[in-house]
XYZ file of C-alpha atoms in Angstrom:
316
model
C 29.213 8.386 0.933
C 29.721 11.851 -0.516
C 31.289 14.280 1.928
C 32.104 17.978 1.888
C 33.475 20.319 4.515
C 34.674 19.251 7.956
C 31.844 20.467 10.172
C 29.320 18.338 12.042
C 26.637 20.186 10.075
C 28.202 18.910 6.846
C 28.052 15.325 8.099
C 24.378 15.695 8.984
C 23.559 17.241 5.603
C 25.282 14.352 3.849
C 23.220 11.766 5.755
C 19.869 12.909 4.387
C 19.361 10.263 1.688
C 19.614 7.644 4.450
C 17.304 9.434 6.899
C 14.750 10.046 4.138
C 14.663 6.341 3.266
C 14.184 5.436 6.905
C 11.376 7.971 7.300
C 9.610 6.544 4.267
C 9.811 3.079 5.828
C 8.350 4.463 9.081
C 5.065 5.641 7.607
C 3.041 2.557 8.498
C 4.199 2.601 12.122
C 3.412 6.321 12.454
C 0.146 6.348 10.517
C -2.092 6.497 13.596
C -0.434 9.756 14.644
C -0.756 11.454 11.250
C -3.719 13.394 9.831
C -6.664 11.419 8.529
C -8.127 12.188 5.130
C -10.708 14.955 5.454
C -9.538 16.287 8.813
C -9.169 20.045 9.131
C -5.558 20.396 10.225
C -3.269 23.138 11.517
C 0.486 22.540 11.388
C 2.696 24.600 13.682
C 6.359 25.066 14.429
C 9.020 27.673 15.057
C 11.746 28.776 12.662
C 12.724 25.934 10.354
C 9.873 23.767 11.637
C 7.375 26.487 10.709
C 8.690 26.543 7.152
C 8.371 22.758 6.895
C 4.817 23.143 8.225
C 4.134 25.629 5.431
C 5.407 23.217 2.780
C 3.373 20.315 4.153
C 0.202 22.366 4.448
C 0.436 23.290 0.790
C 1.137 19.701 -0.243
C -1.700 18.228 1.802
C -4.401 20.677 0.794
C -3.464 20.824 -2.891
C -3.367 17.015 -2.924
C -6.970 16.861 -1.737
C -6.257 15.262 1.652
C -7.947 18.015 3.649
C -7.985 21.694 4.514
C -4.631 22.567 6.068
C -3.180 25.758 7.542
C 0.325 26.497 8.817
C 1.255 28.879 11.602
C 4.219 29.909 13.662
C 3.324 28.411 17.036
C 3.236 31.859 18.632
C 0.725 33.068 16.014
C -1.834 30.271 16.233
C -5.299 31.849 15.978
C -7.131 31.174 19.203
C -10.732 30.160 18.798
C -10.392 28.699 15.300
C -11.596 25.104 15.150
C -9.395 22.276 13.873
C -9.762 18.528 14.007
C -6.038 18.051 14.534
C -3.005 20.187 15.333
C 0.370 18.865 14.202
C 3.452 20.330 15.882
C 6.920 19.924 14.407
C 9.625 20.343 17.060
C 13.082 18.845 16.807
C 14.010 19.391 20.446
C 10.597 18.772 21.992
C 11.325 21.634 24.385
C 10.421 24.801 22.461
C 8.382 27.040 24.724
C 5.856 28.338 22.179
C 5.054 24.819 20.922
C 4.608 23.356 24.404
C 2.467 26.307 25.493
C 0.200 25.865 22.479
C -0.187 22.106 22.931
C -1.106 22.662 26.564
C -3.615 25.365 25.670
C -5.469 23.327 23.022
C -5.405 19.979 24.838
C -8.849 18.441 24.824
C -10.178 20.730 22.083
C -8.526 18.951 19.134
C -6.375 15.900 18.562
C -2.699 16.821 18.769
C 0.300 15.204 17.121
C 3.979 16.035 17.501
C 6.927 15.150 15.283
C 10.132 15.266 17.300
C 13.664 13.915 17.419
C 13.924 13.330 21.167
C 11.709 10.925 23.104
C 12.944 12.191 26.481
C 11.372 15.649 26.294
C 8.154 17.322 27.502
C 6.435 17.114 24.107
C 5.963 13.375 24.657
C 3.214 14.089 27.189
C 2.115 17.475 25.842
C 0.806 15.909 22.597
C -1.778 13.146 22.287
C 0.327 11.253 19.723
C 4.015 11.512 18.891
C 6.113 10.348 15.946
C 9.741 10.132 17.076
C 12.379 10.542 14.363
C 15.360 10.027 16.641
C 17.429 8.651 13.751
C 17.314 12.161 12.234
C 18.297 14.032 15.400
C 21.209 16.437 15.172
C 24.040 17.780 17.264
C 24.079 20.962 15.204
C 22.242 24.097 16.251
C 21.285 24.735 12.621
C 18.568 22.303 11.521
C 19.054 20.377 8.295
C 18.263 16.665 8.263
C 15.554 16.612 10.939
C 13.520 19.246 9.142
C 13.664 17.590 5.739
C 13.135 14.116 7.222
C 9.994 15.279 9.050
C 8.664 16.657 5.772
C 9.584 13.411 4.017
C 7.553 11.429 6.569
C 4.535 13.644 5.996
C 5.024 13.560 2.240
C 5.375 9.768 2.265
C 2.099 9.537 4.167
C 0.360 11.622 1.511
C 1.844 9.391 -1.167
C 0.602 6.276 0.635
C -2.854 7.872 0.811
C -2.843 8.698 -2.915
C -2.813 12.415 -2.100
C 0.390 13.724 -3.650
C -0.427 16.750 -5.805
C 0.058 16.498 -9.551
C 3.640 17.171 -10.541
C 5.182 16.158 -7.205
C 7.602 13.299 -7.692
C 7.329 9.933 -5.982
C 9.466 9.875 -2.871
C 11.733 7.137 -4.228
C 12.809 9.511 -6.985
C 13.241 12.366 -4.511
C 15.637 10.190 -2.477
C 17.673 9.495 -5.598
C 17.744 13.229 -6.254
C 18.925 13.825 -2.685
C 21.981 11.684 -3.375
C 22.631 13.585 -6.601
C 22.301 16.880 -4.726
C 25.353 15.951 -2.653
C 27.445 15.709 -5.809
C 26.215 18.835 -7.580
C 28.997 21.345 -8.197
C 28.196 24.916 -7.219
C 29.778 27.477 -9.503
C 32.063 30.163 -8.039
C 29.521 32.742 -9.235
C 26.919 31.170 -6.939
C 29.080 30.336 -3.933
C 30.803 33.725 -4.112
C 27.689 35.858 -4.571
C 27.050 38.753 -2.205
C 23.269 38.329 -1.961
C 20.680 35.575 -2.463
C 16.950 35.752 -3.138
C 15.165 32.403 -2.788
C 11.915 31.879 -4.673
C 9.221 29.202 -4.686
C 5.555 28.644 -5.422
C 2.997 26.534 -3.582
C 4.760 24.020 -1.349
C 8.208 25.134 -2.517
C 7.724 28.624 -1.091
C 8.261 27.059 2.342
C 11.535 25.627 1.032
C 12.572 29.068 -0.202
C 11.920 30.541 3.241
C 13.977 27.760 4.808
C 16.892 28.192 2.385
C 17.071 31.868 3.243
C 17.050 31.081 6.951
C 19.874 28.528 6.569
C 22.078 31.099 4.881
C 21.391 33.692 7.563
C 21.905 31.261 10.442
C 25.057 29.519 9.251
C 26.799 32.287 7.330
C 25.219 35.584 8.352
C 24.482 36.108 4.663
C 22.134 38.676 3.142
C 19.187 36.626 1.956
C 15.523 37.151 1.201
C 12.688 34.815 0.176
C 9.490 35.423 -1.759
C 6.774 33.655 -3.737
C 8.128 33.403 -7.268
C 5.388 35.526 -8.823
C 5.994 38.279 -6.251
C 9.628 38.670 -7.300
C 8.809 41.254 -9.957
C 6.651 43.237 -7.516
C 9.603 44.904 -5.829
C 12.294 42.344 -4.881
C 13.803 42.408 -8.379
C 15.012 45.913 -7.524
C 17.936 44.479 -5.528
C 18.991 42.048 -8.254
C 22.149 42.729 -10.214
C 25.683 41.482 -10.860
C 26.995 39.373 -7.988
C 23.499 38.536 -6.772
C 21.663 35.235 -7.163
C 17.986 34.405 -7.602
C 17.566 30.770 -6.533
C 14.363 29.157 -7.731
C 12.747 26.049 -6.222
C 10.564 24.520 -8.917
C 9.640 25.612 -12.434
C 10.183 29.255 -13.363
C 7.175 31.462 -14.110
C 7.081 32.572 -17.720
C 9.572 35.350 -18.442
C 11.249 35.287 -15.041
C 14.612 33.995 -16.282
C 14.727 36.740 -18.912
C 13.899 39.398 -16.332
C 16.687 38.227 -14.038
C 19.176 38.194 -16.908
C 18.049 41.657 -18.026
C 19.048 43.233 -14.694
C 22.344 41.341 -14.511
C 21.432 38.752 -11.866
C 22.295 35.062 -11.895
C 19.487 32.483 -11.896
C 20.100 29.201 -10.085
C 17.499 26.591 -10.968
C 17.924 22.814 -10.982
C 14.268 21.868 -10.636
C 12.715 23.034 -13.883
C 11.605 19.723 -15.422
C 14.679 19.799 -17.645
C 17.300 17.030 -18.024
C 19.367 16.773 -14.855
C 16.806 18.539 -12.677
C 16.195 17.802 -8.999
C 13.207 17.420 -6.745
C 12.785 20.779 -4.943
C 13.378 19.174 -1.538
C 16.647 17.748 -2.850
C 17.514 21.221 -4.108
C 17.154 22.400 -0.503
C 20.077 20.095 0.295
C 22.120 22.025 -2.270
C 21.167 25.251 -0.494
C 22.205 23.733 2.841
C 25.577 22.855 1.329
C 25.875 26.413 0.037
C 25.239 27.774 3.536
C 28.141 25.720 4.897
C 30.453 26.696 2.046
C 29.684 30.394 2.449
C 30.045 30.189 6.228
C 33.455 28.552 5.996
C 34.608 31.012 3.307
C 33.682 33.866 5.656
C 35.481 32.321 8.597
C 32.268 31.338 10.384
C 31.758 28.035 12.156
C 28.475 26.554 10.885
C 28.327 24.325 13.980
C 28.280 27.340 16.294
C 26.165 30.082 14.678
C 26.015 33.508 16.257
C 23.311 34.263 18.811
C 21.556 30.892 18.437
C 20.885 27.891 20.651
C 19.552 24.462 19.689
C 16.169 25.164 21.286
C 14.442 28.374 22.330
C 13.300 27.932 25.916
C 11.924 31.243 27.109
C 13.137 32.278 30.534
C 16.181 29.993 30.382
C 19.694 31.401 30.757
C 21.548 31.235 27.382
C 24.412 28.739 27.273
């Protein structure tokens, strides 16, 4: 197994090819809890889970499986009708998620994806898919988030609802293994600022990559839809700053980044040696650990964060 770094977070990042395979094998046993074709679905979460919800919503709707929206759990629009609400919550204890599931109970079917079967979400949701094999000791989420998205993506694939251009999951798992071996250049790992870009479902990945860098390393990061980059964000690009693209580059974007002196990182451009965008997120997770350790930060103990946000609880 490929390894890097010495942190617990590094170990969990490295395990993702294995947890993805196991999630793919779990689809049939979890199918009853997952959205049916044609259902109007809302997917909710907090932080990382919200960004995975965003990616899944884009995949499901663009694949023709059904209308799908994504919300931060605290921003769910009351009064809007859905057939099913899917909550992604690693800990199963997040206050905003539990409050929402309680509020909507009886008005729509509810499903939760969680890593811990001994938590309140088990009774708060009507159906639960437990991915305990992807649980983490780390505060910073890596493998649970991607494994939850893999389960949902594998279900779409089994239903014949993967959007055009999205790779079969078996290939994505192979790419995940390759992502652990990819060498990051000193220009990337030593950059002072990162702007993550994506389009469609990969915009959620860009948001998540930016969050990982902020959580683990306290780094200056931003995230935008790729086509929005030239509508303002390009103003901060220059030498020592990286634009990291998940998925194919819009026409002319690479030239624009080069023109202002920035560095483009892109390994998912349909070129030889490219990666599935979700596998590229693993590379970004590795970068977060590398930058954290270079700055003297402990990625296992990020500043000001706890493993679960339980409102009203005394911080550990």
